[in-house]
């Protein structure tokens, strides 16, 4: 299982020495209480660490630089309890390189009507100080999240929690390494892209290996290891022979088990967290990796089919952002396949040749063994299931030649009206927001791909914030989308991001 670091977030309170030591003691005490209560809320996926009150240029600069070099620190949360002259923040902010949250809060929830005096006002003036601080961050053009509200408010805590996951996606992006054991499918445009620019923008390392190197690693997996994994499959999944000979079926499944182990060992040894394959470039592999890739995705690896390294990297990042999430419903690569245009029942059947992550499955998962309609290999074993209902997002990262664009579509996942007993692949079925017609029109106008990175567990806001941190355009297709405004947004993007 791929894991990420146990990240922390630093809580930095701004003030100054104008109001005396007693006031500064209160500021520190209040910040400590906020940090303690936020940590105790059970809402946050990561710990917040209190830092001494920042009152001078030197300390602000030192603290931000320490945050840069502390590997556990995934971001800084700032809050101006009193007034903190913002020129003091310029050098620190200039040198700071990690995600930044401006928590615009206040220690007390209510104005203390009966007792309020000027001392209280001077001590509790974030409405004032946070504006001074916000001004300089905006003037410096620094991308940050602003969350407004009382810190004990659950909706404020939820927004901090959501931003923390975005921040982890931002800091982890530059640790994503994609292994290509195949080039992009011949003549396909949308899976292509500038890998140098992707490394500059996102930090992704995208490397190629000859497919037979990984095939050798598969060959090296022992029969006993393979059989043990096949036993695990047979325990865990339903076996749908569909008239095939049981022993022959098991041999086909064993090919996938050996691929899973061989691929995983090869990826681990060479430190890659995402992989792309291509059905037309399999070298000595006996089957297109199907079940094997499905299992690796569930273990946290990113995956893209037909050489689609952008999707592989996005799936990996979204898996990192959703890791350890309570009640997570799953994240996978998907592909727009077939429409249902029946009025009132419109939607897009999502599938792939084989490689859909079982984390999105609802109900039983079965193994089937069927011929592949493309390529020239053995019938590959694959996991077959239908997916959960509910809201999700589908994202597509495209390379427009001079820049990247992230397209984010809110979708509603449903059950298909009837089962599809002859379809030997895992599926999802969704209606894009605001409706199939507008959603698909907007997607096509934006240049969105047929492959997507899909999750139930993140929001368009989180992925849009991630894109903003990467310095790329994000376009949203959601309940508020209309084509006239959407086209104008695309034109504005052409101006802004060129
Ligand atoms: Mn495909």
Short mmCIF file of C-alpha atoms and ligand atoms in Angstrom, two decimals:
data_model
loop_
_atom_site.label_atom_id
_atom_site.label_comp_id
_atom_site.label_asym_id
_atom_site.label_seq_id
_atom_site.Cartn_x
_atom_site.Cartn_y
_atom_site.Cartn_z
CA UNK A 1 0.00 0.00 0.00
CA UNK A 2 1.33 3.40 -0.94
CA UNK A 3 1.23 5.86 1.91
CA UNK A 4 2.02 9.50 2.27
CA UNK A 5 3.69 11.38 5.08
CA UNK A 6 2.01 12.23 8.38
CA UNK A 7 1.69 15.87 7.52
CA UNK A 8 1.22 18.77 9.93
CA UNK A 9 0.06 22.33 9.44
CA UNK A 10 1.53 25.29 11.29
CA UNK A 11 -0.69 27.86 12.97
CA UNK A 12 0.95 31.29 12.87
CA UNK A 13 -0.71 34.22 14.62
CA UNK A 14 0.21 37.75 13.69
CA UNK A 15 0.37 40.65 16.14
CA UNK A 16 2.69 43.48 17.19
CA UNK A 17 4.11 44.89 20.44
CA UNK A 18 2.07 48.10 20.38
CA UNK A 19 -0.47 46.88 22.92
CA UNK A 20 1.88 45.58 25.63
CA UNK A 21 2.88 42.21 27.05
CA UNK A 22 -0.48 41.45 28.63
CA UNK A 23 -2.19 41.71 25.28
CA UNK A 24 0.48 39.51 23.64
CA UNK A 25 0.02 36.93 26.39
CA UNK A 26 -3.69 36.83 25.59
CA UNK A 27 -2.98 36.53 21.88
CA UNK A 28 -0.74 33.50 22.47
CA UNK A 29 -3.20 31.92 24.89
CA UNK A 30 -6.13 32.38 22.50
CA UNK A 31 -4.19 30.93 19.57
CA UNK A 32 -3.21 27.91 21.66
CA UNK A 33 -6.83 27.32 22.62
CA UNK A 34 -7.95 27.55 18.98
CA UNK A 35 -5.25 25.08 17.90
CA UNK A 36 -6.15 22.68 20.70
CA UNK A 37 -9.87 22.82 19.97
CA UNK A 38 -9.37 22.43 16.23
CA UNK A 39 -7.20 19.37 16.86
CA UNK A 40 -9.84 17.96 19.23
CA UNK A 41 -12.70 18.60 16.80
CA UNK A 42 -12.13 15.31 15.00
CA UNK A 43 -12.81 17.17 11.76
CA UNK A 44 -9.26 17.71 10.58
CA UNK A 45 -7.32 15.03 8.71
CA UNK A 46 -4.00 16.44 9.93
CA UNK A 47 -2.61 17.94 13.11
CA UNK A 48 -2.21 21.68 13.56
CA UNK A 49 0.92 22.86 15.37
CA UNK A 50 0.92 26.15 17.31
CA UNK A 51 3.82 28.50 16.61
CA UNK A 52 4.93 31.48 18.73
CA UNK A 53 3.20 34.77 17.84
CA UNK A 54 4.78 36.53 14.89
CA UNK A 55 5.50 40.17 15.67
CA UNK A 56 8.67 41.08 13.79
CA UNK A 57 9.98 40.86 10.22
CA UNK A 58 12.83 38.65 11.39
CA UNK A 59 10.65 36.11 13.15
CA UNK A 60 8.12 35.99 10.31
CA UNK A 61 10.86 35.39 7.77
CA UNK A 62 12.54 32.75 9.95
CA UNK A 63 9.26 30.91 10.62
CA UNK A 64 8.25 30.77 6.93
CA UNK A 65 11.69 29.49 5.98
CA UNK A 66 11.50 26.82 8.67
CA UNK A 67 8.11 25.82 7.26
CA UNK A 68 9.73 25.49 3.83
CA UNK A 69 12.37 23.09 5.07
CA UNK A 70 10.30 21.06 7.54
CA UNK A 71 9.31 17.97 5.54
CA UNK A 72 6.28 17.29 7.71
CA UNK A 73 4.85 20.77 7.24
CA UNK A 74 2.34 20.82 4.37
CA UNK A 75 1.20 24.38 4.86
CA UNK A 76 0.84 27.40 7.11
CA UNK A 77 -2.39 28.78 8.54
CA UNK A 78 -2.16 32.49 9.29
CA UNK A 79 -4.43 34.66 11.41
CA UNK A 80 -3.98 38.26 12.61
CA UNK A 81 -5.40 38.37 16.14
CA UNK A 82 -4.58 42.06 16.47
CA UNK A 83 -3.20 44.48 13.93
CA UNK A 84 0.03 43.26 12.36
CA UNK A 85 1.55 45.83 9.98
CA UNK A 86 1.77 43.89 6.76
CA UNK A 87 5.10 45.24 5.50
CA UNK A 88 6.53 42.97 8.23
CA UNK A 89 5.24 40.00 6.23
CA UNK A 90 6.71 40.85 2.82
CA UNK A 91 10.09 39.10 3.08
CA UNK A 92 8.69 36.00 4.76
CA UNK A 93 5.89 35.67 2.23
CA UNK A 94 8.28 36.25 -0.66
CA UNK A 95 10.40 33.32 0.47
CA UNK A 96 7.56 31.00 1.46
CA UNK A 97 6.84 28.18 -1.01
CA UNK A 98 4.11 25.99 0.53
CA UNK A 99 0.30 26.24 0.64
CA UNK A 100 -1.10 29.15 2.62
CA UNK A 101 -4.44 29.42 4.39
CA UNK A 102 -5.65 32.71 5.74
CA UNK A 103 -8.08 31.84 8.52
CA UNK A 104 -10.09 35.00 8.98
CA UNK A 105 -11.51 34.31 12.40
CA UNK A 106 -11.81 35.89 15.85
CA UNK A 107 -11.37 34.36 19.30
CA UNK A 108 -14.78 35.41 20.62
CA UNK A 109 -17.89 34.55 18.70
CA UNK A 110 -20.13 37.36 19.97
CA UNK A 111 -19.53 41.03 20.69
CA UNK A 112 -19.45 41.27 24.56
CA UNK A 113 -22.03 44.05 24.59
CA UNK A 114 -22.00 44.76 28.34
CA UNK A 115 -18.25 44.83 28.87
CA UNK A 116 -16.70 45.86 25.58
CA UNK A 117 -14.19 48.71 25.89
CA UNK A 118 -11.23 49.99 23.87
CA UNK A 119 -8.82 47.47 25.41
CA UNK A 120 -11.02 44.66 24.16
CA UNK A 121 -11.29 46.28 20.75
CA UNK A 122 -7.51 46.63 20.42
CA UNK A 123 -6.95 43.05 21.46
CA UNK A 124 -9.64 41.53 19.23
CA UNK A 125 -9.35 43.27 15.93
CA UNK A 126 -8.85 40.60 13.29
CA UNK A 127 -11.63 42.26 11.26
CA UNK A 128 -9.08 45.05 10.98
CA UNK A 129 -5.71 43.27 11.07
CA UNK A 130 -6.69 40.48 8.68
CA UNK A 131 -7.59 43.09 6.07
CA UNK A 132 -4.15 44.69 6.33
CA UNK A 133 -2.54 41.28 5.98
CA UNK A 134 -4.88 40.20 3.16
CA UNK A 135 -3.98 43.36 1.28
CA UNK A 136 -0.28 42.55 1.11
CA UNK A 137 -0.88 38.92 0.12
CA UNK A 138 -3.11 40.12 -2.74
CA UNK A 139 -0.65 42.84 -3.74
CA UNK A 140 2.11 40.23 -3.89
CA UNK A 141 -0.10 38.03 -6.08
CA UNK A 142 0.26 35.03 -3.78
CA UNK A 143 -2.22 32.21 -4.26
CA UNK A 144 -3.89 31.36 -0.94
CA UNK A 145 -7.13 30.14 0.53
CA UNK A 146 -9.24 32.46 2.66
CA UNK A 147 -11.65 30.84 5.12
CA UNK A 148 -13.97 33.18 7.02
CA UNK A 149 -15.91 32.48 10.21
CA UNK A 150 -15.71 31.57 13.88
CA UNK A 151 -13.16 28.80 14.44
CA UNK A 152 -15.58 26.66 16.47
CA UNK A 153 -18.16 26.67 13.66
CA UNK A 154 -18.28 23.18 12.16
CA UNK A 155 -18.61 24.52 8.64
CA UNK A 156 -15.40 26.54 9.14
CA UNK A 157 -13.65 23.41 10.44
CA UNK A 158 -14.91 21.47 7.42
CA UNK A 159 -13.45 24.09 5.10
CA UNK A 160 -10.08 23.94 6.87
CA UNK A 161 -10.17 20.14 6.60
CA UNK A 162 -11.00 20.34 2.90
CA UNK A 163 -8.17 22.82 2.27
CA UNK A 164 -5.71 20.56 4.13
CA UNK A 165 -6.38 17.82 1.57
CA UNK A 166 -5.86 20.32 -1.27
CA UNK A 167 -2.59 21.41 0.35
CA UNK A 168 -1.39 17.81 0.49
CA UNK A 169 -2.21 17.47 -3.22
CA UNK A 170 -0.11 20.57 -3.85
CA UNK A 171 2.95 19.51 -1.84
CA UNK A 172 2.76 15.89 -3.04
CA UNK A 173 2.44 16.82 -6.72
CA UNK A 174 6.19 17.32 -7.02
CA UNK A 175 6.77 13.80 -5.66
CA UNK A 176 4.66 12.06 -8.29
CA UNK A 177 6.72 9.87 -10.59
CA UNK A 178 4.98 8.23 -13.51
CA UNK A 179 6.39 5.11 -15.17
CA UNK A 180 5.57 4.70 -18.85
CA UNK A 181 5.97 1.18 -20.12
CA UNK A 182 4.41 2.23 -23.39
CA UNK A 183 4.22 5.36 -25.47
CA UNK A 184 0.93 7.11 -26.19
CA UNK A 185 -1.40 5.31 -28.56
CA UNK A 186 -0.57 6.12 -32.16
CA UNK A 187 -2.38 9.14 -33.63
CA UNK A 188 -4.26 9.98 -30.43
CA UNK A 189 -4.03 13.69 -29.60
CA UNK A 190 -5.51 14.23 -26.17
CA UNK A 191 -3.29 11.79 -24.28
CA UNK A 192 -0.18 13.60 -25.53
CA UNK A 193 1.50 16.52 -23.82
CA UNK A 194 4.67 18.35 -22.92
CA UNK A 195 6.37 16.34 -20.19
CA UNK A 196 9.01 18.99 -19.58
CA UNK A 197 6.34 21.62 -19.02
CA UNK A 198 4.45 19.17 -16.76
CA UNK A 199 7.57 18.83 -14.62
CA UNK A 200 8.02 22.60 -14.51
CA UNK A 201 4.38 23.23 -13.59
CA UNK A 202 3.45 20.21 -11.47
CA UNK A 203 6.77 18.63 -10.54
CA UNK A 204 5.85 15.32 -12.19
CA UNK A 205 8.65 13.07 -13.36
CA UNK A 206 7.52 11.02 -16.33
CA UNK A 207 9.96 8.33 -17.43
CA UNK A 208 9.85 5.53 -19.97
CA UNK A 209 10.99 1.93 -19.56
CA UNK A 210 11.04 -0.73 -22.25
CA UNK A 211 7.96 -2.88 -21.63
CA UNK A 212 10.08 -6.04 -21.57
CA UNK A 213 11.99 -4.80 -18.52
CA UNK A 214 8.80 -4.86 -16.51
CA UNK A 215 7.81 -8.13 -18.23
CA UNK A 216 11.03 -9.65 -16.89
CA UNK A 217 10.08 -8.49 -13.39
CA UNK A 218 6.73 -10.24 -13.89
CA UNK A 219 8.48 -13.42 -15.03
CA UNK A 220 10.64 -13.34 -11.93
CA UNK A 221 7.63 -13.64 -9.59
CA UNK A 222 7.57 -17.15 -8.13
CA UNK A 223 4.76 -19.60 -8.68
CA UNK A 224 4.11 -19.83 -4.95
CA UNK A 225 3.75 -16.05 -4.56
CA UNK A 226 1.46 -16.01 -7.58
CA UNK A 227 -0.67 -18.87 -6.26
CA UNK A 228 -1.01 -17.24 -2.84
CA UNK A 229 -2.33 -14.08 -4.50
CA UNK A 230 -4.71 -16.08 -6.70
CA UNK A 231 -6.06 -17.73 -3.52
CA UNK A 232 -6.62 -14.25 -2.10
CA UNK A 233 -8.53 -13.26 -5.25
CA UNK A 234 -10.68 -16.40 -5.06
CA UNK A 235 -11.49 -15.62 -1.39
CA UNK A 236 -12.31 -12.02 -2.06
CA UNK A 237 -14.12 -11.98 -5.39
CA UNK A 238 -16.88 -13.95 -7.04
CA UNK A 239 -15.68 -16.18 -9.85
CA UNK A 240 -17.84 -16.00 -12.97
CA UNK A 241 -16.73 -18.90 -15.16
CA UNK A 242 -19.48 -18.32 -17.74
CA UNK A 243 -18.90 -21.73 -19.26
CA UNK A 244 -15.11 -21.64 -19.18
CA UNK A 245 -13.11 -24.53 -17.81
CA UNK A 246 -12.30 -23.85 -14.13
CA UNK A 247 -8.62 -24.79 -14.36
CA UNK A 248 -8.09 -22.80 -17.56
CA UNK A 249 -9.87 -19.82 -15.94
CA UNK A 250 -7.60 -20.00 -12.92
CA UNK A 251 -4.53 -20.03 -15.16
CA UNK A 252 -5.73 -16.83 -16.80
CA UNK A 253 -6.30 -15.24 -13.40
CA UNK A 254 -2.82 -16.33 -12.30
CA UNK A 255 -1.32 -14.36 -15.19
CA UNK A 256 -2.86 -11.20 -13.69
CA UNK A 257 -1.69 -12.09 -10.17
CA UNK A 258 1.84 -12.49 -11.45
CA UNK A 259 1.57 -9.14 -13.26
CA UNK A 260 0.26 -7.44 -10.11
CA UNK A 261 3.20 -8.67 -8.04
CA UNK A 262 5.79 -8.07 -10.76
CA UNK A 263 4.54 -4.57 -11.53
CA UNK A 264 4.30 -3.63 -7.86
CA UNK A 265 7.84 -4.81 -7.13
CA UNK A 266 9.20 -3.01 -10.21
CA UNK A 267 7.39 0.24 -9.27
CA UNK A 268 8.53 0.04 -5.65
CA UNK A 269 12.12 -0.72 -6.54
CA UNK A 270 12.29 2.23 -8.90
CA UNK A 271 10.15 4.55 -6.77
CA UNK A 272 7.22 5.23 -9.09
CA UNK A 273 3.69 5.92 -7.85
CA UNK A 274 1.84 5.86 -11.16
CA UNK A 275 2.02 3.79 -14.33
CA UNK A 276 0.72 3.84 -17.87
CA UNK A 277 0.24 0.87 -20.17
CA UNK A 278 -0.99 0.44 -23.73
CA UNK A 279 -2.89 -2.55 -25.11
CA UNK A 280 -0.94 -2.28 -28.34
CA UNK A 281 2.51 -2.42 -26.74
CA UNK A 282 2.68 -5.37 -24.37
CA UNK A 283 6.02 -6.97 -25.27
CA UNK A 284 6.34 -10.32 -23.51
CA UNK A 285 3.30 -9.79 -21.27
CA UNK A 286 0.73 -12.50 -21.89
CA UNK A 287 -2.32 -10.38 -21.16
CA UNK A 288 -3.19 -6.72 -21.03
CA UNK A 289 -2.85 -5.87 -17.33
CA UNK A 290 -6.47 -5.69 -16.20
CA UNK A 291 -7.20 -7.13 -12.78
CA UNK A 292 -3.56 -6.38 -11.92
CA UNK A 293 -3.92 -2.67 -12.68
CA UNK A 294 -7.29 -2.52 -10.94
CA UNK A 295 -5.70 -3.85 -7.77
CA UNK A 296 -2.71 -1.50 -8.02
CA UNK A 297 -5.07 1.48 -8.36
CA UNK A 298 -6.85 0.34 -5.22
CA UNK A 299 -3.48 0.26 -3.48
CA UNK A 300 -3.00 3.94 -4.31
CA UNK A 301 -1.16 3.88 -7.62
CA UNK A 302 -2.12 6.27 -10.37
CA UNK A 303 -2.97 4.75 -13.73
CA UNK A 304 -3.55 5.94 -17.26
CA UNK A 305 -4.41 3.73 -20.23
CA UNK A 306 -2.96 3.98 -23.75
CA UNK A 307 0.03 5.91 -22.46
CA UNK A 308 -2.08 8.61 -20.81
CA UNK A 309 0.47 9.87 -18.25
CA UNK A 310 -1.52 13.02 -17.38
CA UNK A 311 -4.45 10.92 -16.17
CA UNK A 312 -2.08 8.58 -14.31
CA UNK A 313 -0.58 11.53 -12.41
CA UNK A 314 -4.00 13.06 -11.66
CA UNK A 315 -5.38 9.75 -10.35
CA UNK A 316 -2.34 9.43 -8.09
CA UNK A 317 -2.73 12.98 -6.75
CA UNK A 318 -6.44 12.53 -6.11
CA UNK A 319 -5.77 9.26 -4.31
CA UNK A 320 -3.26 11.05 -2.09
CA UNK A 321 -5.73 13.85 -1.39
CA UNK A 322 -8.41 11.36 -0.34
CA UNK A 323 -6.21 8.91 1.55
CA UNK A 324 -7.49 7.81 4.97
CA UNK A 325 -10.73 9.73 4.42
CA UNK A 326 -13.53 8.38 6.57
CA UNK A 327 -16.36 6.97 4.42
CA UNK A 328 -14.39 7.55 1.21
CA UNK A 329 -16.28 6.21 -1.80
CA UNK A 330 -13.42 5.86 -4.23
CA UNK A 331 -11.22 7.32 -6.97
CA UNK A 332 -10.47 5.87 -10.40
CA UNK A 333 -9.56 6.49 -13.97
CA UNK A 334 -12.69 6.34 -16.12
CA UNK A 335 -13.57 6.81 -19.76
CA UNK A 336 -16.66 8.25 -21.41
CA UNK A 337 -18.00 5.39 -23.47
CA UNK A 338 -21.68 5.31 -24.43
CA UNK A 339 -24.66 7.64 -23.99
CA UNK A 340 -28.18 7.07 -22.87
CA UNK A 341 -30.17 9.77 -24.63
CA UNK A 342 -33.61 8.66 -23.41
CA UNK A 343 -35.39 11.77 -22.10
CA UNK A 344 -35.30 12.01 -18.34
CA UNK A 345 -32.78 9.17 -18.12
CA UNK A 346 -29.81 10.81 -19.81
CA UNK A 347 -26.32 9.84 -18.81
CA UNK A 348 -22.90 8.59 -19.86
CA UNK A 349 -21.82 5.01 -19.33
CA UNK A 350 -18.31 5.11 -17.92
CA UNK A 351 -15.97 2.16 -18.31
CA UNK A 352 -12.70 1.13 -19.89
CA UNK A 353 -11.37 -1.93 -21.60
CA UNK A 354 -10.57 -3.29 -18.13
CA UNK A 355 -8.87 -0.85 -15.83
CA UNK A 356 -11.38 0.65 -13.38
CA UNK A 357 -10.42 0.91 -9.71
CA UNK A 358 -12.54 -1.29 -7.40
CA UNK A 359 -12.50 1.47 -4.76
CA UNK A 360 -15.57 2.90 -6.53
CA UNK A 361 -17.43 -0.44 -6.55
CA UNK A 362 -20.83 -0.91 -5.01
CA UNK A 363 -21.81 -4.43 -4.05
CA UNK A 364 -20.12 -7.64 -5.14
CA UNK A 365 -16.99 -7.67 -7.26
CA UNK A 366 -16.54 -10.54 -9.70
CA UNK A 367 -13.71 -11.86 -11.82
CA UNK A 368 -14.48 -12.50 -15.46
CA UNK A 369 -12.23 -13.75 -18.20
CA UNK A 370 -13.18 -12.61 -21.67
CA UNK A 371 -11.52 -11.89 -24.98
CA UNK A 372 -10.32 -8.35 -25.46
CA UNK A 373 -11.75 -6.73 -28.55
CA UNK A 374 -8.41 -5.10 -29.32
CA UNK A 375 -4.82 -6.32 -29.35
CA UNK A 376 -3.45 -9.81 -29.84
CA UNK A 377 -3.10 -11.41 -26.40
CA UNK A 378 -4.77 -13.98 -24.16
CA UNK A 379 -8.20 -13.24 -22.75
CA UNK A 380 -7.41 -11.06 -19.75
CA UNK A 381 -8.99 -11.56 -16.32
CA UNK A 382 -10.66 -8.46 -14.93
CA UNK A 383 -12.75 -7.30 -11.98
CA UNK A 384 -16.33 -6.49 -12.88
CA UNK A 385 -18.71 -4.39 -10.79
CA UNK A 386 -21.04 -1.44 -10.85
CA UNK A 387 -20.30 1.76 -8.95
CA UNK A 388 -21.72 3.72 -6.08
CA UNK A 389 -24.43 6.33 -6.45
CA UNK A 390 -23.92 9.94 -5.45
CA UNK A 391 -22.07 13.09 -6.32
CA UNK A 392 -18.59 13.07 -7.76
CA UNK A 393 -16.22 15.06 -9.94
CA UNK A 394 -14.58 14.11 -13.20
CA UNK A 395 -11.45 16.01 -14.15
CA UNK A 396 -9.43 16.20 -17.33
CA UNK A 397 -6.00 17.77 -17.62
CA UNK A 398 -5.30 18.82 -21.20
CA UNK A 399 -2.28 20.33 -22.89
CA UNK A 400 -3.32 23.17 -25.20
CA UNK A 401 0.13 23.55 -26.72
CA UNK A 402 1.09 26.69 -24.89
CA UNK A 403 -0.40 25.78 -21.48
CA UNK A 404 -2.40 23.28 -19.44
CA UNK A 405 -6.09 23.48 -18.59
CA UNK A 406 -7.94 21.49 -15.93
CA UNK A 407 -11.59 20.82 -16.72
CA UNK A 408 -13.71 19.94 -13.69
CA UNK A 409 -17.23 18.58 -14.07
CA UNK A 410 -19.64 17.89 -11.20
CA UNK A 411 -21.45 14.64 -11.98
CA UNK A 412 -24.29 12.64 -10.44
CA UNK A 413 -23.62 8.90 -10.38
CA UNK A 414 -26.60 6.58 -10.65
CA UNK A 415 -27.45 2.98 -11.25
CA UNK A 416 -28.24 2.12 -14.83
CA UNK A 417 -31.90 1.39 -15.36
CA UNK A 418 -31.21 -2.30 -16.03
CA UNK A 419 -28.26 -4.63 -15.46
CA UNK A 420 -25.92 -5.26 -18.41
CA UNK A 421 -25.14 -8.98 -18.11
CA UNK A 422 -23.20 -9.20 -21.37
CA UNK A 423 -20.83 -6.33 -20.59
CA UNK A 424 -17.61 -7.84 -19.19
CA UNK A 425 -16.19 -4.66 -17.62
CA UNK A 426 -16.67 -2.53 -14.52
CA UNK A 427 -18.88 0.50 -15.07
CA UNK A 428 -20.08 3.73 -13.59
CA UNK A 429 -22.99 5.75 -14.97
CA UNK A 430 -23.42 9.44 -14.48
CA UNK A 431 -25.25 12.52 -15.57
CA UNK A 432 -22.96 15.52 -15.83
CA UNK A 433 -24.11 18.79 -14.30
CA UNK A 434 -26.02 20.87 -15.18
CA UNK A 435 -27.52 18.27 -17.57
CA UNK A 436 -26.13 15.90 -20.16
CA UNK A 437 -26.61 18.29 -23.09
CA UNK A 438 -25.03 21.38 -21.53
CA UNK A 439 -22.39 19.40 -19.64
CA UNK A 440 -21.17 17.49 -22.69
CA UNK A 441 -21.31 20.63 -24.89
CA UNK A 442 -19.20 22.56 -22.37
CA UNK A 443 -16.77 19.64 -21.97
CA UNK A 444 -16.25 19.44 -25.73
CA UNK A 445 -15.88 23.24 -26.10
CA UNK A 446 -13.23 23.18 -23.37
CA UNK A 447 -11.35 20.38 -25.15
CA UNK A 448 -11.84 17.80 -22.39
CA UNK A 449 -10.54 14.27 -22.94
CA UNK A 450 -12.37 10.94 -23.01
CA UNK A 451 -10.20 9.67 -20.15
CA UNK A 452 -10.90 11.27 -16.78
CA UNK A 453 -9.67 11.11 -13.22
CA UNK A 454 -12.83 10.61 -11.18
CA UNK A 455 -13.56 10.71 -7.47
CA UNK A 456 -16.57 10.80 -5.16
CA UNK A 457 -14.47 12.26 -2.38
CA UNK A 458 -13.20 15.65 -3.53
CA UNK A 459 -14.96 18.82 -4.65
CA UNK A 460 -14.55 21.07 -7.66
CA UNK A 461 -13.37 23.75 -5.22
CA UNK A 462 -10.51 21.55 -4.03
CA UNK A 463 -9.36 20.67 -7.55
CA UNK A 464 -9.76 24.27 -8.70
CA UNK A 465 -7.63 25.45 -5.78
CA UNK A 466 -5.05 22.80 -6.64
CA UNK A 467 -4.95 24.07 -10.24
CA UNK A 468 -4.61 27.66 -9.05
CA UNK A 469 -1.66 26.68 -6.87
CA UNK A 470 -0.06 25.07 -9.94
CA UNK A 471 -0.60 28.29 -11.88
CA UNK A 472 -2.87 26.74 -14.48
CA UNK A 473 -6.38 27.45 -15.68
CA UNK A 474 -9.33 25.57 -14.20
CA UNK A 475 -12.77 25.61 -15.79
CA UNK A 476 -15.85 24.42 -13.94
CA UNK A 477 -18.85 22.68 -15.41
CA UNK A 478 -21.50 22.55 -12.71
CA UNK A 479 -25.11 23.31 -11.84
CA UNK A 480 -24.55 27.00 -12.68
CA UNK A 481 -22.98 26.47 -16.09
CA UNK A 482 -24.55 28.03 -19.15
CA UNK A 483 -22.86 27.90 -22.51
CA UNK A 484 -22.76 31.64 -23.19
CA UNK A 485 -20.91 32.41 -19.95
CA UNK A 486 -18.77 29.31 -20.30
CA UNK A 487 -17.51 30.38 -23.72
CA UNK A 488 -16.67 33.80 -22.31
CA UNK A 489 -14.74 32.13 -19.44
CA UNK A 490 -12.73 30.13 -21.98
CA UNK A 491 -11.91 33.33 -23.88
CA UNK A 492 -10.84 35.07 -20.65
CA UNK A 493 -8.63 32.08 -19.89
CA UNK A 494 -6.97 32.43 -23.29
CA UNK A 495 -6.03 36.00 -22.36
CA UNK A 496 -4.97 35.39 -18.78
CA UNK A 497 -3.01 32.18 -19.09
CA UNK A 498 -1.14 32.65 -22.36
MN1 LIG B 1 -8.91 4.50 -23.25
#
